[in-house]
Short mmCIF file of C-alpha atoms in Angstrom, two decimals:
data_model
loop_
_atom_site.label_atom_id
_atom_site.label_comp_id
_atom_site.label_asym_id
_atom_site.label_seq_id
_atom_site.Cartn_x
_atom_site.Cartn_y
_atom_site.Cartn_z
CA MET A 226 45.27 111.13 4.25
CA ASN A 227 43.01 108.43 3.03
CA GLU A 228 42.14 105.56 5.43
CA VAL A 229 44.07 102.47 5.20
CA GLN A 230 41.85 99.28 5.91
CA GLY A 231 42.87 95.69 6.37
CA LYS A 232 40.60 92.31 6.23
CA LEU A 233 41.07 88.77 6.59
CA VAL A 234 40.31 87.13 3.39
CA GLY A 235 40.91 83.11 3.83
CA GLU A 236 44.60 82.64 4.85
CA GLN A 237 45.33 85.95 3.34
CA TYR A 238 45.30 89.58 5.15
CA VAL A 239 44.35 92.04 2.44
CA ILE A 240 45.44 95.53 2.85
CA LEU A 241 43.05 98.14 0.90
CA LEU A 242 44.86 101.41 -0.29
CA SER A 243 43.21 104.44 -1.54
CA GLY A 244 43.34 107.96 -3.08
CA HIS A 245 46.97 109.40 -3.44
CA ILE A 246 50.00 108.03 -1.55
CA ASP A 247 52.92 110.68 -2.02
CA SER A 248 55.82 112.19 0.05
CA GLY A 249 53.23 113.95 2.18
CA ASN A 250 51.39 110.98 3.56
CA ALA A 251 53.93 107.84 2.70
CA PRO A 252 55.43 107.79 6.19
CA ALA A 253 51.70 107.74 7.65
CA VAL A 254 50.67 104.97 5.10
CA GLU A 255 53.52 102.70 6.04
CA LYS A 256 52.84 103.27 9.83
CA ALA A 257 49.10 102.58 9.50
CA VAL A 258 49.91 99.18 7.16
CA LEU A 259 52.48 97.94 9.53
CA GLU A 260 50.06 98.19 12.45
CA LEU A 261 47.46 96.17 10.46
CA ILE A 262 49.64 93.73 9.70
CA GLY A 263 51.15 93.22 13.06
CA LYS A 264 47.61 92.47 14.33
CA GLU A 265 47.75 89.34 11.76
CA PRO A 266 51.62 88.09 12.28
CA GLY A 267 52.43 85.20 9.85
CA ARG A 268 49.80 85.84 7.36
CA ALA A 269 50.72 86.29 3.49
CA ILE A 270 50.22 89.81 2.50
CA HIS A 271 47.68 91.23 -0.37
CA ILE A 272 47.42 94.71 -1.38
CA ASP A 273 44.02 95.64 -3.26
CA ALA A 274 44.62 98.76 -4.97
CA GLU A 275 41.44 98.94 -6.71
CA GLN A 276 40.79 102.65 -4.98
CA LEU A 277 44.67 103.77 -5.31
CA ASP A 278 44.75 106.70 -7.94
CA TYR A 279 48.12 107.90 -7.75
CA ILE A 280 51.51 106.71 -6.19
CA SER A 281 54.94 108.70 -6.07
CA SER A 282 58.40 107.33 -5.73
CA ALA A 283 57.62 107.96 -1.81
CA GLY A 284 54.71 105.54 -2.04
CA LEU A 285 57.00 103.04 -4.14
CA ARG A 286 59.49 102.98 -1.27
CA VAL A 287 56.80 101.92 1.08
CA ILE A 288 55.81 99.17 -1.34
CA LEU A 289 59.34 98.32 -1.58
CA HIS A 290 59.71 98.08 2.46
CA LEU A 291 56.72 95.63 2.53
CA ARG A 292 58.03 93.49 -0.69
CA LYS A 293 61.49 92.64 1.55
CA SER A 294 59.60 91.94 4.55
CA HIS A 295 56.86 89.70 2.91
CA PRO A 296 58.32 88.30 -0.56
CA GLU A 297 55.02 86.83 -1.55
CA LEU A 298 53.59 90.24 -1.68
CA VAL A 299 50.67 90.47 -4.35
CA ILE A 300 49.25 93.75 -5.60
CA SER A 301 46.09 93.44 -7.66
CA ASN A 302 43.05 95.42 -9.27
CA VAL A 303 45.86 98.52 -10.10
CA LYS A 304 44.47 101.05 -12.31
CA PRO A 305 46.28 101.45 -15.88
CA ASP A 306 47.99 104.95 -14.81
CA VAL A 307 49.31 103.47 -11.41
CA TYR A 308 50.32 100.28 -13.20
CA GLU A 309 52.30 102.17 -16.02
CA ILE A 310 54.14 103.33 -12.63
CA PHE A 311 55.06 100.13 -11.42
CA GLU A 312 56.07 98.93 -15.10
CA MET A 313 58.26 102.22 -15.70
CA THR A 314 60.24 101.36 -12.39
CA GLY A 315 60.79 97.69 -12.85
CA PHE A 316 58.36 96.73 -9.97
CA THR A 317 56.27 94.54 -12.13
CA GLN A 318 59.61 92.55 -12.81
CA MET A 319 60.25 92.17 -8.96
CA MET A 320 56.86 90.98 -7.67
CA THR A 321 53.39 90.11 -8.91
CA ILE A 322 51.24 93.09 -9.60
CA GLU A 323 48.14 92.58 -11.55
CA LYS A 324 46.10 95.19 -13.53
CA ALA A 325 42.58 96.03 -12.95
CA TYR A 326 40.25 94.74 -15.06
CA ARG A 327 37.24 96.72 -16.52
CA VAL A 328 33.84 95.23 -15.84
CA VAL A 329 31.70 93.92 -18.63
CA SER A 330 27.86 92.94 -17.87
CA VAL A 331 26.41 90.17 -20.09
CA GLU A 332 22.88 90.45 -18.83
CA GLY A 333 20.40 90.27 -21.80
CA CYS A 334 23.43 89.40 -24.27
CA GLU A 335 22.80 86.47 -26.68
CA GLU A 336 24.68 83.08 -25.92
CA ILE A 337 26.60 82.10 -29.01
CA GLY A 338 28.95 79.42 -27.73
CA ARG A 339 29.17 76.98 -24.51
CA GLY A 340 32.12 74.79 -23.58
CA ALA A 341 33.39 72.64 -20.77
CA ASN A 342 34.96 75.72 -19.21
CA GLY A 343 32.76 78.72 -19.79
CA THR A 344 30.07 80.36 -21.98
CA ILE A 345 30.61 83.05 -24.90
CA TYR A 346 28.35 85.99 -25.12
CA ARG A 347 27.74 88.81 -27.93
CA ILE A 348 28.49 92.05 -25.97
CA ASP A 349 28.18 94.19 -29.27
CA GLN A 350 28.37 93.93 -33.06
CA ASP A 351 32.09 93.54 -33.05
CA ASN A 352 32.92 91.72 -29.85
CA VAL A 353 32.15 88.49 -28.10
CA VAL A 354 33.37 87.62 -24.31
CA LYS A 355 34.00 84.19 -23.12
CA VAL A 356 32.84 84.04 -19.24
CA TYR A 357 34.94 81.30 -17.30
CA ASN A 358 32.84 79.08 -15.01
CA ASN A 359 35.82 79.16 -12.70
CA ALA A 360 35.80 82.28 -10.61
CA ASP A 361 39.50 82.22 -10.26
CA ALA A 362 39.93 81.67 -14.13
CA LEU A 363 43.46 83.98 -14.87
CA SER A 364 45.59 81.09 -15.26
CA GLU A 365 43.05 79.50 -17.59
CA ILE A 366 43.02 82.44 -19.54
CA GLN A 367 46.54 82.42 -19.66
CA HIS A 368 46.41 78.79 -20.96
CA GLU A 369 43.94 79.51 -23.60
CA ARG A 370 45.73 82.66 -25.03
CA GLU A 371 48.83 80.33 -25.22
CA VAL A 372 47.55 77.53 -26.96
CA ALA A 373 45.06 79.65 -29.36
CA ARG A 374 48.71 81.29 -30.47
CA THR A 375 49.93 77.71 -30.90
CA ALA A 376 47.14 76.80 -33.08
CA LEU A 377 46.97 80.05 -35.05
CA VAL A 378 50.84 79.72 -35.93
CA LEU A 379 50.32 76.15 -36.76
CA GLY A 380 47.44 77.07 -39.37
CA ILE A 381 44.49 76.76 -37.39
CA PRO A 382 41.94 79.77 -37.92
CA THR A 383 41.14 80.84 -34.65
CA ALA A 384 40.75 84.27 -32.78
CA ILE A 385 43.19 85.37 -30.15
CA SER A 386 41.62 87.22 -26.88
CA TYR A 387 42.87 90.92 -27.01
CA ASP A 388 41.71 91.73 -23.59
CA VAL A 389 40.69 90.61 -20.06
CA VAL A 390 37.71 91.71 -18.24
CA ARG A 391 35.75 91.06 -14.90
CA VAL A 392 32.18 89.59 -15.12
CA GLY A 393 30.39 89.56 -12.20
CA GLU A 394 32.35 87.17 -9.64
CA SER A 395 34.47 85.66 -12.48
CA TYR A 396 36.82 86.73 -15.61
CA GLY A 397 36.27 86.89 -19.19
CA SER A 398 38.28 86.87 -22.36
CA VAL A 399 37.02 89.29 -25.22
CA PHE A 400 37.23 88.32 -28.79
CA GLU A 401 36.50 90.27 -32.01
CA LEU A 402 34.02 88.34 -33.90
CA LEU A 403 32.25 90.77 -36.41
CA ASN A 404 29.06 89.57 -37.22
CA ALA A 405 29.79 85.82 -36.27
CA LYS A 406 27.12 83.14 -36.43
CA SER A 407 27.74 79.80 -34.95
CA PHE A 408 27.12 76.79 -36.89
CA SER A 409 24.52 75.84 -34.38
CA LYS A 410 22.54 78.96 -35.11
CA LEU A 411 23.04 78.09 -38.78
CA LEU A 412 21.57 74.65 -38.30
CA GLU A 413 18.65 76.22 -36.24
CA THR A 414 17.64 79.02 -38.52
CA GLU A 415 18.96 77.99 -42.00
CA PRO A 416 18.29 73.96 -42.08
CA GLU A 417 18.62 73.97 -45.96
CA LYS A 418 22.49 74.87 -45.13
CA MET A 419 22.78 71.25 -43.45
CA ASP A 420 25.15 69.73 -46.33
CA TRP A 421 27.09 73.13 -46.44
CA CYS A 422 27.68 73.04 -42.64
CA VAL A 423 28.61 69.25 -42.87
CA ARG A 424 31.40 69.82 -45.47
CA GLU A 425 32.77 73.04 -43.86
CA TYR A 426 32.76 71.29 -40.28
CA VAL A 427 34.32 68.16 -41.55
CA GLU A 428 37.12 70.16 -43.55
CA LEU A 429 37.92 72.16 -40.52
CA LEU A 430 37.99 68.84 -38.33
CA LYS A 431 40.45 67.48 -40.72
CA LYS A 432 42.72 70.24 -40.98
CA ILE A 433 42.91 70.14 -37.05
CA HIS A 434 43.52 66.24 -36.93
CA GLY A 435 45.99 66.71 -39.58
CA THR A 436 48.21 69.13 -37.91
CA VAL A 437 51.13 67.97 -36.33
CA VAL A 438 52.24 69.74 -32.94
CA PRO A 439 55.61 70.06 -31.38
CA GLU A 440 56.39 68.06 -28.66
CA GLY A 441 55.22 69.62 -25.14
CA GLU A 442 53.15 72.31 -27.04
CA LEU A 443 49.86 70.77 -25.74
CA PRO A 444 48.84 68.32 -23.33
CA ASP A 445 48.43 64.54 -24.40
CA MET A 446 44.66 63.82 -24.19
CA LYS A 447 45.64 59.87 -23.71
CA GLU A 448 46.64 60.71 -19.99
CA THR A 449 43.36 62.19 -19.43
CA VAL A 450 41.24 59.31 -20.70
CA LEU A 451 43.47 56.90 -18.66
CA LYS A 452 42.29 58.78 -15.51
CA TRP A 453 38.65 58.20 -16.45
CA ALA A 454 39.38 54.67 -17.14
CA GLU A 455 41.10 54.18 -13.69
CA PHE A 456 38.17 55.70 -12.06
CA MET A 457 35.88 53.67 -13.99
CA LYS A 458 37.46 50.09 -12.68
CA ASP A 459 35.46 50.85 -9.16
CA HIS A 460 32.04 51.27 -10.93
CA LEU A 461 32.28 48.30 -13.60
CA PRO A 462 32.55 44.66 -13.33
CA GLU A 463 36.20 43.72 -12.66
CA LYS A 464 36.67 42.26 -16.29
CA ALA A 465 34.93 44.99 -18.15
CA GLY A 466 36.73 47.82 -15.94
CA GLU A 467 40.35 45.93 -16.58
CA LYS A 468 39.26 45.65 -20.45
CA LEU A 469 38.55 49.21 -20.64
CA LEU A 470 41.76 50.27 -19.31
CA SER A 471 43.69 47.79 -21.22
CA MET A 472 42.01 49.39 -24.42
CA VAL A 473 42.82 52.96 -23.72
CA GLN A 474 46.54 51.95 -22.61
CA ALA A 475 46.70 50.30 -26.17
CA VAL A 476 46.00 53.59 -27.95
CA PRO A 477 49.26 54.83 -29.35
CA TYR A 478 50.74 58.35 -28.77
CA ASP A 479 49.48 60.81 -31.88
CA ASP A 480 51.26 64.22 -32.14
CA HIS A 481 48.25 65.38 -34.21
CA MET A 482 46.00 68.16 -32.62
CA ILE A 483 42.62 67.63 -31.49
CA HIS A 484 40.26 70.19 -30.21
CA GLY A 485 38.62 68.39 -27.35
CA ASP A 486 35.17 70.29 -27.57
CA TYR A 487 34.42 70.29 -31.27
CA HIS A 488 30.75 70.98 -31.29
CA THR A 489 28.59 73.51 -33.62
CA LYS A 490 28.49 76.21 -31.10
CA ASN A 491 32.48 76.37 -31.13
CA VAL A 492 32.44 76.83 -35.08
CA GLU A 493 31.80 80.14 -36.01
CA LEU A 494 31.13 81.72 -39.41
CA VAL A 495 32.64 85.28 -39.55
CA GLY A 496 32.16 86.68 -43.08
CA ASP A 497 33.09 83.76 -45.48
CA GLU A 498 35.53 82.47 -42.85
CA VAL A 499 35.15 79.61 -40.62
CA LEU A 500 36.58 80.27 -37.29
CA LEU A 501 37.53 77.71 -34.36
CA ILE A 502 36.90 79.09 -30.80
CA ASP A 503 37.03 78.14 -27.30
CA MET A 504 40.45 76.73 -27.48
CA ASP A 505 41.14 75.84 -23.82
CA THR A 506 40.37 72.22 -24.45
CA LEU A 507 43.06 71.86 -27.25
CA ALA A 508 45.32 68.83 -26.92
CA VAL A 509 47.25 66.00 -28.64
CA GLY A 510 45.99 62.49 -29.41
CA HIS A 511 44.12 60.10 -31.55
CA PRO A 512 41.09 61.01 -33.29
CA VAL A 513 38.63 58.55 -31.21
CA PHE A 514 39.12 60.69 -28.21
CA GLU A 515 37.73 63.79 -30.19
CA LEU A 516 34.87 61.73 -31.90
CA ALA A 517 33.92 61.06 -28.15
CA SER A 518 33.39 64.23 -27.28
CA MET A 519 31.46 64.95 -30.57
CA TYR A 520 29.33 62.12 -29.53
CA ASN A 521 28.43 63.24 -26.37
CA ALA A 522 27.88 66.75 -27.70
CA PHE A 523 25.16 65.43 -30.26
CA ILE A 524 23.75 62.60 -28.80
CA GLY A 525 25.24 61.22 -25.57
CA PHE A 526 24.11 63.89 -23.08
CA SER A 527 20.74 64.47 -24.75
CA GLU A 528 20.16 60.54 -25.38
CA MET A 529 17.75 60.30 -22.38
CA ASP A 530 16.14 63.78 -22.48
CA HIS A 531 15.98 65.25 -26.07
CA GLU A 532 15.38 68.78 -24.80
CA ILE A 533 18.92 68.89 -23.36
CA ILE A 534 20.14 69.33 -26.97
CA LYS A 535 17.59 71.93 -27.88
CA LYS A 536 18.61 73.98 -24.77
CA PHE A 537 22.13 73.53 -25.45
CA GLN A 538 22.79 73.88 -29.22
CA GLY A 539 19.43 75.38 -30.03
CA PHE A 540 18.17 72.77 -32.71
CA ASP A 541 16.19 69.46 -31.86
CA PHE A 542 17.46 65.95 -31.25
CA GLU A 543 16.51 65.04 -34.75
CA THR A 544 18.61 67.54 -36.32
CA SER A 545 21.72 66.67 -34.04
CA GLN A 546 21.11 62.94 -34.92
CA LEU A 547 21.13 63.66 -38.81
CA PHE A 548 24.27 66.20 -38.60
CA TRP A 549 26.20 63.66 -36.29
CA ASN A 550 25.50 60.88 -39.00
CA LYS A 551 26.46 62.90 -42.08
CA VAL A 552 29.80 64.30 -40.26
CA LEU A 553 30.89 60.71 -39.45
CA SER A 554 30.16 59.39 -42.79
CA SER A 555 32.07 62.44 -44.47
CA TYR A 556 34.96 62.25 -42.13
CA LEU A 557 35.46 58.55 -42.47
CA GLY A 558 34.92 59.01 -46.19
CA THR A 559 32.35 56.08 -46.57
CA ASP A 560 28.84 55.50 -46.54
CA ASP A 561 29.27 51.69 -45.44
CA GLU A 562 27.09 51.43 -42.29
CA GLU A 563 29.18 48.62 -40.57
CA THR A 564 32.37 50.62 -40.98
CA ILE A 565 30.52 53.79 -39.65
CA ARG A 566 28.90 51.70 -36.63
CA GLN A 567 32.35 50.13 -35.71
CA VAL A 568 34.00 53.62 -35.42
CA GLU A 569 30.97 55.12 -33.66
CA ASP A 570 31.19 52.29 -31.14
CA LYS A 571 34.76 52.94 -30.13
CA ALA A 572 33.69 56.82 -29.73
CA ARG A 573 30.94 55.90 -27.66
CA ILE A 574 32.96 53.88 -25.34
CA VAL A 575 35.27 56.86 -24.41
CA GLY A 576 32.22 59.10 -24.33
CA TYR A 577 30.03 56.83 -22.11
CA THR A 578 33.22 56.71 -19.82
CA ARG A 579 33.33 60.31 -19.57
CA LEU A 580 29.68 60.81 -18.93
CA ILE A 581 29.57 58.45 -16.06
CA ARG A 582 32.57 59.66 -14.25
CA ARG A 583 31.33 63.24 -14.90
CA LEU A 584 27.95 62.45 -13.17
CA ILE A 585 29.49 60.28 -10.43
CA ARG A 586 31.83 63.11 -9.34
CA ARG A 587 28.68 65.38 -9.41
CA GLN A 588 27.15 63.25 -6.64
CA GLY A 589 25.08 61.71 -9.51
CA LEU A 590 24.58 58.45 -7.16
CA GLU A 591 22.90 60.37 -4.39
CA THR A 592 19.75 61.03 -6.67
CA GLU A 593 17.33 58.86 -8.14
CA GLU A 594 17.79 60.78 -11.58
CA GLY A 595 21.56 60.60 -11.64
CA ARG A 596 21.21 56.98 -10.53
CA THR A 597 19.02 56.21 -13.59
CA GLN A 598 21.34 57.94 -16.05
CA ILE A 599 24.29 56.22 -14.70
CA GLU A 600 22.63 52.91 -14.74
CA PHE A 601 21.53 53.57 -18.58
CA TRP A 602 25.15 54.75 -19.71
CA THR A 603 26.56 51.85 -17.73
CA ASN A 604 24.60 49.23 -19.47
CA LYS A 605 25.41 50.86 -22.93
CA LEU A 606 29.05 50.94 -22.02
CA LEU A 607 29.04 46.99 -20.90
CA GLU A 608 27.20 46.25 -24.17
CA LEU A 609 29.93 48.08 -26.29
CA LEU A 610 32.81 46.59 -24.32
CA ASP A 611 31.40 43.28 -25.07
CA ARG A 612 31.53 43.46 -28.67
CA THR A 613 34.57 45.96 -29.18
CA ASP A 614 38.41 45.03 -28.54
CA SER A 615 40.26 48.08 -29.63
CA LEU A 616 39.55 51.83 -29.55
CA ILE A 617 42.07 52.30 -32.54
CA PHE A 618 40.66 53.08 -36.19
CA ALA A 619 42.16 54.70 -38.96
CA LYS A 620 39.82 57.26 -40.68
CA ASN A 621 41.29 56.53 -43.85
CA GLU A 622 40.77 52.75 -43.58
CA LEU A 623 37.84 50.80 -44.81
CA GLN A 624 37.03 47.21 -43.43
CA LEU A 625 34.17 45.13 -45.36
CA GLU A 626 33.42 41.85 -46.55
CA ALA A 627 35.35 41.06 -49.94
CA THR A 628 32.77 40.36 -52.36
CA LYS A 629 31.92 42.06 -55.83
CA GLU A 630 28.95 43.52 -54.33
CA ASN A 631 30.87 45.83 -52.24
CA LEU A 632 33.29 47.03 -55.04
CA PRO A 633 31.08 50.34 -55.62
CA THR A 634 31.63 51.03 -51.84
CA VAL A 635 35.30 50.74 -52.14
CA MET A 636 35.71 52.84 -55.14
CA ASP A 637 33.50 55.43 -53.50
CA PHE A 638 35.79 55.29 -50.66
CA VAL A 639 39.04 55.61 -52.64
CA GLU A 640 37.75 58.25 -54.98
CA ARG A 641 36.78 60.62 -51.85
CA ASN A 642 40.10 60.53 -50.44
CA LEU A 643 41.80 61.18 -53.67
CA GLU A 644 39.43 63.95 -54.61
CA GLU A 645 40.08 65.74 -51.08
CA ALA A 646 43.87 65.57 -51.72
CA ASP A 647 43.04 67.31 -55.37
CA CYS A 648 44.47 64.21 -56.93
CA PRO A 649 44.54 65.07 -60.89
CA ALA A 650 41.47 63.51 -62.53
CA LYS A 651 43.67 61.21 -64.93
CA ILE A 652 45.98 60.04 -61.92
CA GLN A 653 42.59 59.20 -60.23
CA MET A 654 41.25 57.25 -62.99
CA GLN A 655 44.43 54.97 -63.28
CA ILE A 656 44.15 54.40 -59.41
CA LEU A 657 40.69 53.56 -59.50
CA MET A 658 41.13 50.82 -62.23
CA ALA A 659 43.96 49.39 -59.92
CA VAL A 660 41.79 49.40 -57.38
CA GLU A 661 39.08 47.63 -59.07
CA GLU A 662 41.40 44.96 -60.33
CA ILE A 663 42.93 44.20 -57.10
CA PHE A 664 39.77 44.10 -54.93
CA VAL A 665 37.89 42.14 -57.64
CA ASN A 666 40.72 39.53 -57.31
CA ILE A 667 40.37 39.44 -53.65
CA ALA A 668 36.78 38.90 -53.85
CA ASN A 669 37.17 36.12 -56.33
CA TYR A 670 40.04 34.11 -54.87
CA ALA A 671 41.32 34.99 -51.52
CA TYR A 672 38.51 33.03 -49.55
CA ALA A 673 37.18 30.86 -52.38
CA PRO A 674 34.69 29.21 -52.23
CA GLY A 675 33.79 31.10 -49.07
CA THR A 676 34.04 34.69 -48.09
CA GLY A 677 36.17 36.87 -45.81
CA MET A 678 37.00 40.44 -44.75
CA ALA A 679 39.23 43.06 -46.43
CA VAL A 680 40.79 46.08 -45.69
CA VAL A 681 41.51 48.71 -47.93
CA ARG A 682 43.57 51.71 -46.67
CA VAL A 683 44.17 55.07 -48.41
CA GLU A 684 47.23 57.41 -47.68
CA VAL A 685 47.66 60.58 -49.77
CA LYS A 686 50.81 62.66 -49.35
CA ARG A 687 51.51 66.26 -50.47
CA ASP A 688 54.49 67.77 -51.91
CA PRO A 689 55.21 65.63 -53.85
CA GLY A 690 51.88 64.43 -54.43
CA ALA A 691 51.53 60.61 -53.84
CA ALA A 692 48.68 58.00 -53.34
CA LEU A 693 49.59 54.95 -51.67
CA ILE A 694 46.52 52.28 -51.23
CA THR A 695 47.05 49.27 -49.26
CA PHE A 696 44.86 45.94 -49.61
CA MET A 697 44.89 43.43 -46.61
CA ASP A 698 42.83 40.13 -46.38
CA GLN A 699 43.58 36.90 -44.39
CA GLY A 700 42.78 34.34 -47.32
CA VAL A 701 45.05 32.15 -49.10
CA PRO A 702 48.77 33.30 -49.28
CA TYR A 703 49.31 34.58 -52.78
CA ASP A 704 51.83 36.65 -54.43
CA PRO A 705 50.50 38.15 -57.64
CA LEU A 706 54.03 39.86 -58.62
CA LYS A 707 55.13 36.30 -59.20
CA LYS A 708 53.00 35.59 -61.93
CA PRO A 709 54.69 36.04 -65.04
CA ASP A 710 53.42 39.19 -67.46
CA PRO A 711 51.24 37.98 -70.32
CA ASP A 712 52.82 38.28 -73.87
CA VAL A 713 50.78 41.30 -75.26
CA ALA A 714 52.59 40.90 -78.41
CA LEU A 715 50.69 37.61 -79.16
CA PRO A 716 47.81 37.50 -81.61
CA ALA A 717 44.48 37.02 -80.02
CA GLU A 718 43.99 33.34 -80.91
CA GLU A 719 47.15 32.81 -79.28
CA ARG A 720 46.40 34.67 -75.85
CA GLU A 721 45.35 32.95 -72.61
CA ILE A 722 42.24 34.38 -70.84
CA GLY A 723 42.92 36.51 -67.86
CA GLY A 724 46.11 37.96 -66.32
CA LEU A 725 45.91 41.21 -67.89
CA GLY A 726 44.33 42.79 -64.44
CA ILE A 727 47.39 42.71 -62.29
CA PHE A 728 49.42 43.66 -65.85
CA LEU A 729 47.66 46.99 -66.01
CA VAL A 730 48.21 47.80 -62.29
CA LYS A 731 51.84 47.12 -62.54
CA LYS A 732 52.15 49.31 -65.77
CA THR A 733 49.96 52.48 -64.54
CA MET A 734 51.16 52.19 -60.93
CA ASP A 735 54.83 53.72 -59.94
CA GLU A 736 55.14 50.97 -57.31
CA MET A 737 53.49 47.54 -56.33
CA THR A 738 54.58 45.24 -53.42
CA TYR A 739 53.55 42.17 -51.67
CA GLU A 740 54.15 40.68 -48.64
CA TYR A 741 52.49 37.97 -46.52
CA LYS A 742 52.91 39.34 -42.81
CA ASP A 743 50.88 38.48 -39.53
CA ALA A 744 48.76 35.70 -41.30
CA GLN A 745 47.67 38.33 -43.92
CA ASN A 746 48.03 39.31 -47.50
CA VAL A 747 49.23 42.86 -47.76
CA LEU A 748 49.30 44.19 -51.41
CA LYS A 749 50.71 47.86 -51.73
CA ILE A 750 50.34 50.30 -54.53
CA ARG A 751 51.95 53.75 -55.26
CA LYS A 752 51.11 56.26 -57.80
CA ASN A 753 52.90 59.74 -57.81
CA PHE A 754 51.18 62.79 -59.08
#
């Protein structure tokens, strides 16, 4: 009979079984196990079957007796052949039995990705493994598999883990990613592909943010950010802490997907397909939470020490800044610097909140370097809170001064949104003509003789296709729909100057509405396609 051993591990008593357990030695094995357990009464029992090569029905009866006296019994590290016996006889249904995991080494392997919860290594030409920071990561692995399947079903291109392995003292998930190259590696080794990377990166980001997730499938990121804001109340001046919390509370629930750790090491080029990896941070929420994470990845973490981004992403801080600026401009669909700055400020507020909390929880206040970083980020956060009143923005919304000089910015913003939605060229031309007429009217008359702000919002729907453009200003109340249409049958000498612009809009659009609401002129046009 092989020796039965036992050891105390934390609050559990671990029984180590080895060799064969069959009709010839099962009674002796059971006696030895009971004697060991008797020395540690009241302890939870765990069987380590790493060295168990064979078990017969007689051995199964020993396990069943133990299960009846210790309902919490767990068996781990079970070899595949032995696990098959447990599974065939229904034991896996009545108790926790965990397979043994093959061991994988990442020594000397290329690091191709890094996230909040683990690091991804290439272990051969076809496969990569994500090694989790948490040594007891099995529940995290299960969670990531589930959310990755959810994302895949919803149309997000990603890879699903096909195996779980042991890596050192932790666990890893194995994925098939043939000849994959991260966007970080592309930016590092092929800088001429910067604009291509921006385009593909933003296209995937918009696909993620355009995906509605069934209720309860993913966690709500707002709940997490609220905890960060609550924590910060003890580390900010009272008014600033209250304002931060109220701004987070005011962010509406959003059932659209966000990745939560969307940086260039988590976007892979596999052949000609772009895949998203590292899915354990998947959630739902307002895109400001996503942009905050992205800002930290590209700027925030490295703001004081530019070498950090080089170690993390592989490219330098200047490349990171350029990529971030291009991505934000493309995502928002505008080159208007003020619009981009306003959205970036909102993202930075959430980003700095996370950075400060993270460092404080990691005993940052106990070191001079930590205190310096916390002070730096806190001062930045206080400046932003002083000039920002809301975290909410619409990526399809442009806010700018209503002047004719800003007409090209408005036209470019609308055109980009229409092109992304594959709006037909003729329809685009008609919409752009209407946009020009309406915005010029606002610029000329809404605030005359002064100037003021205007908002232009673009909403494009598919199946059936339709573009809805909304114009808002706080100028003099004016309903252009009440103005009589010009008589286009009159000869030139009898016509009045003006009035054709709004007439053309009404004739070319499928719908045009006006209301004065919340001290704002709100004019909407709709064109089907």
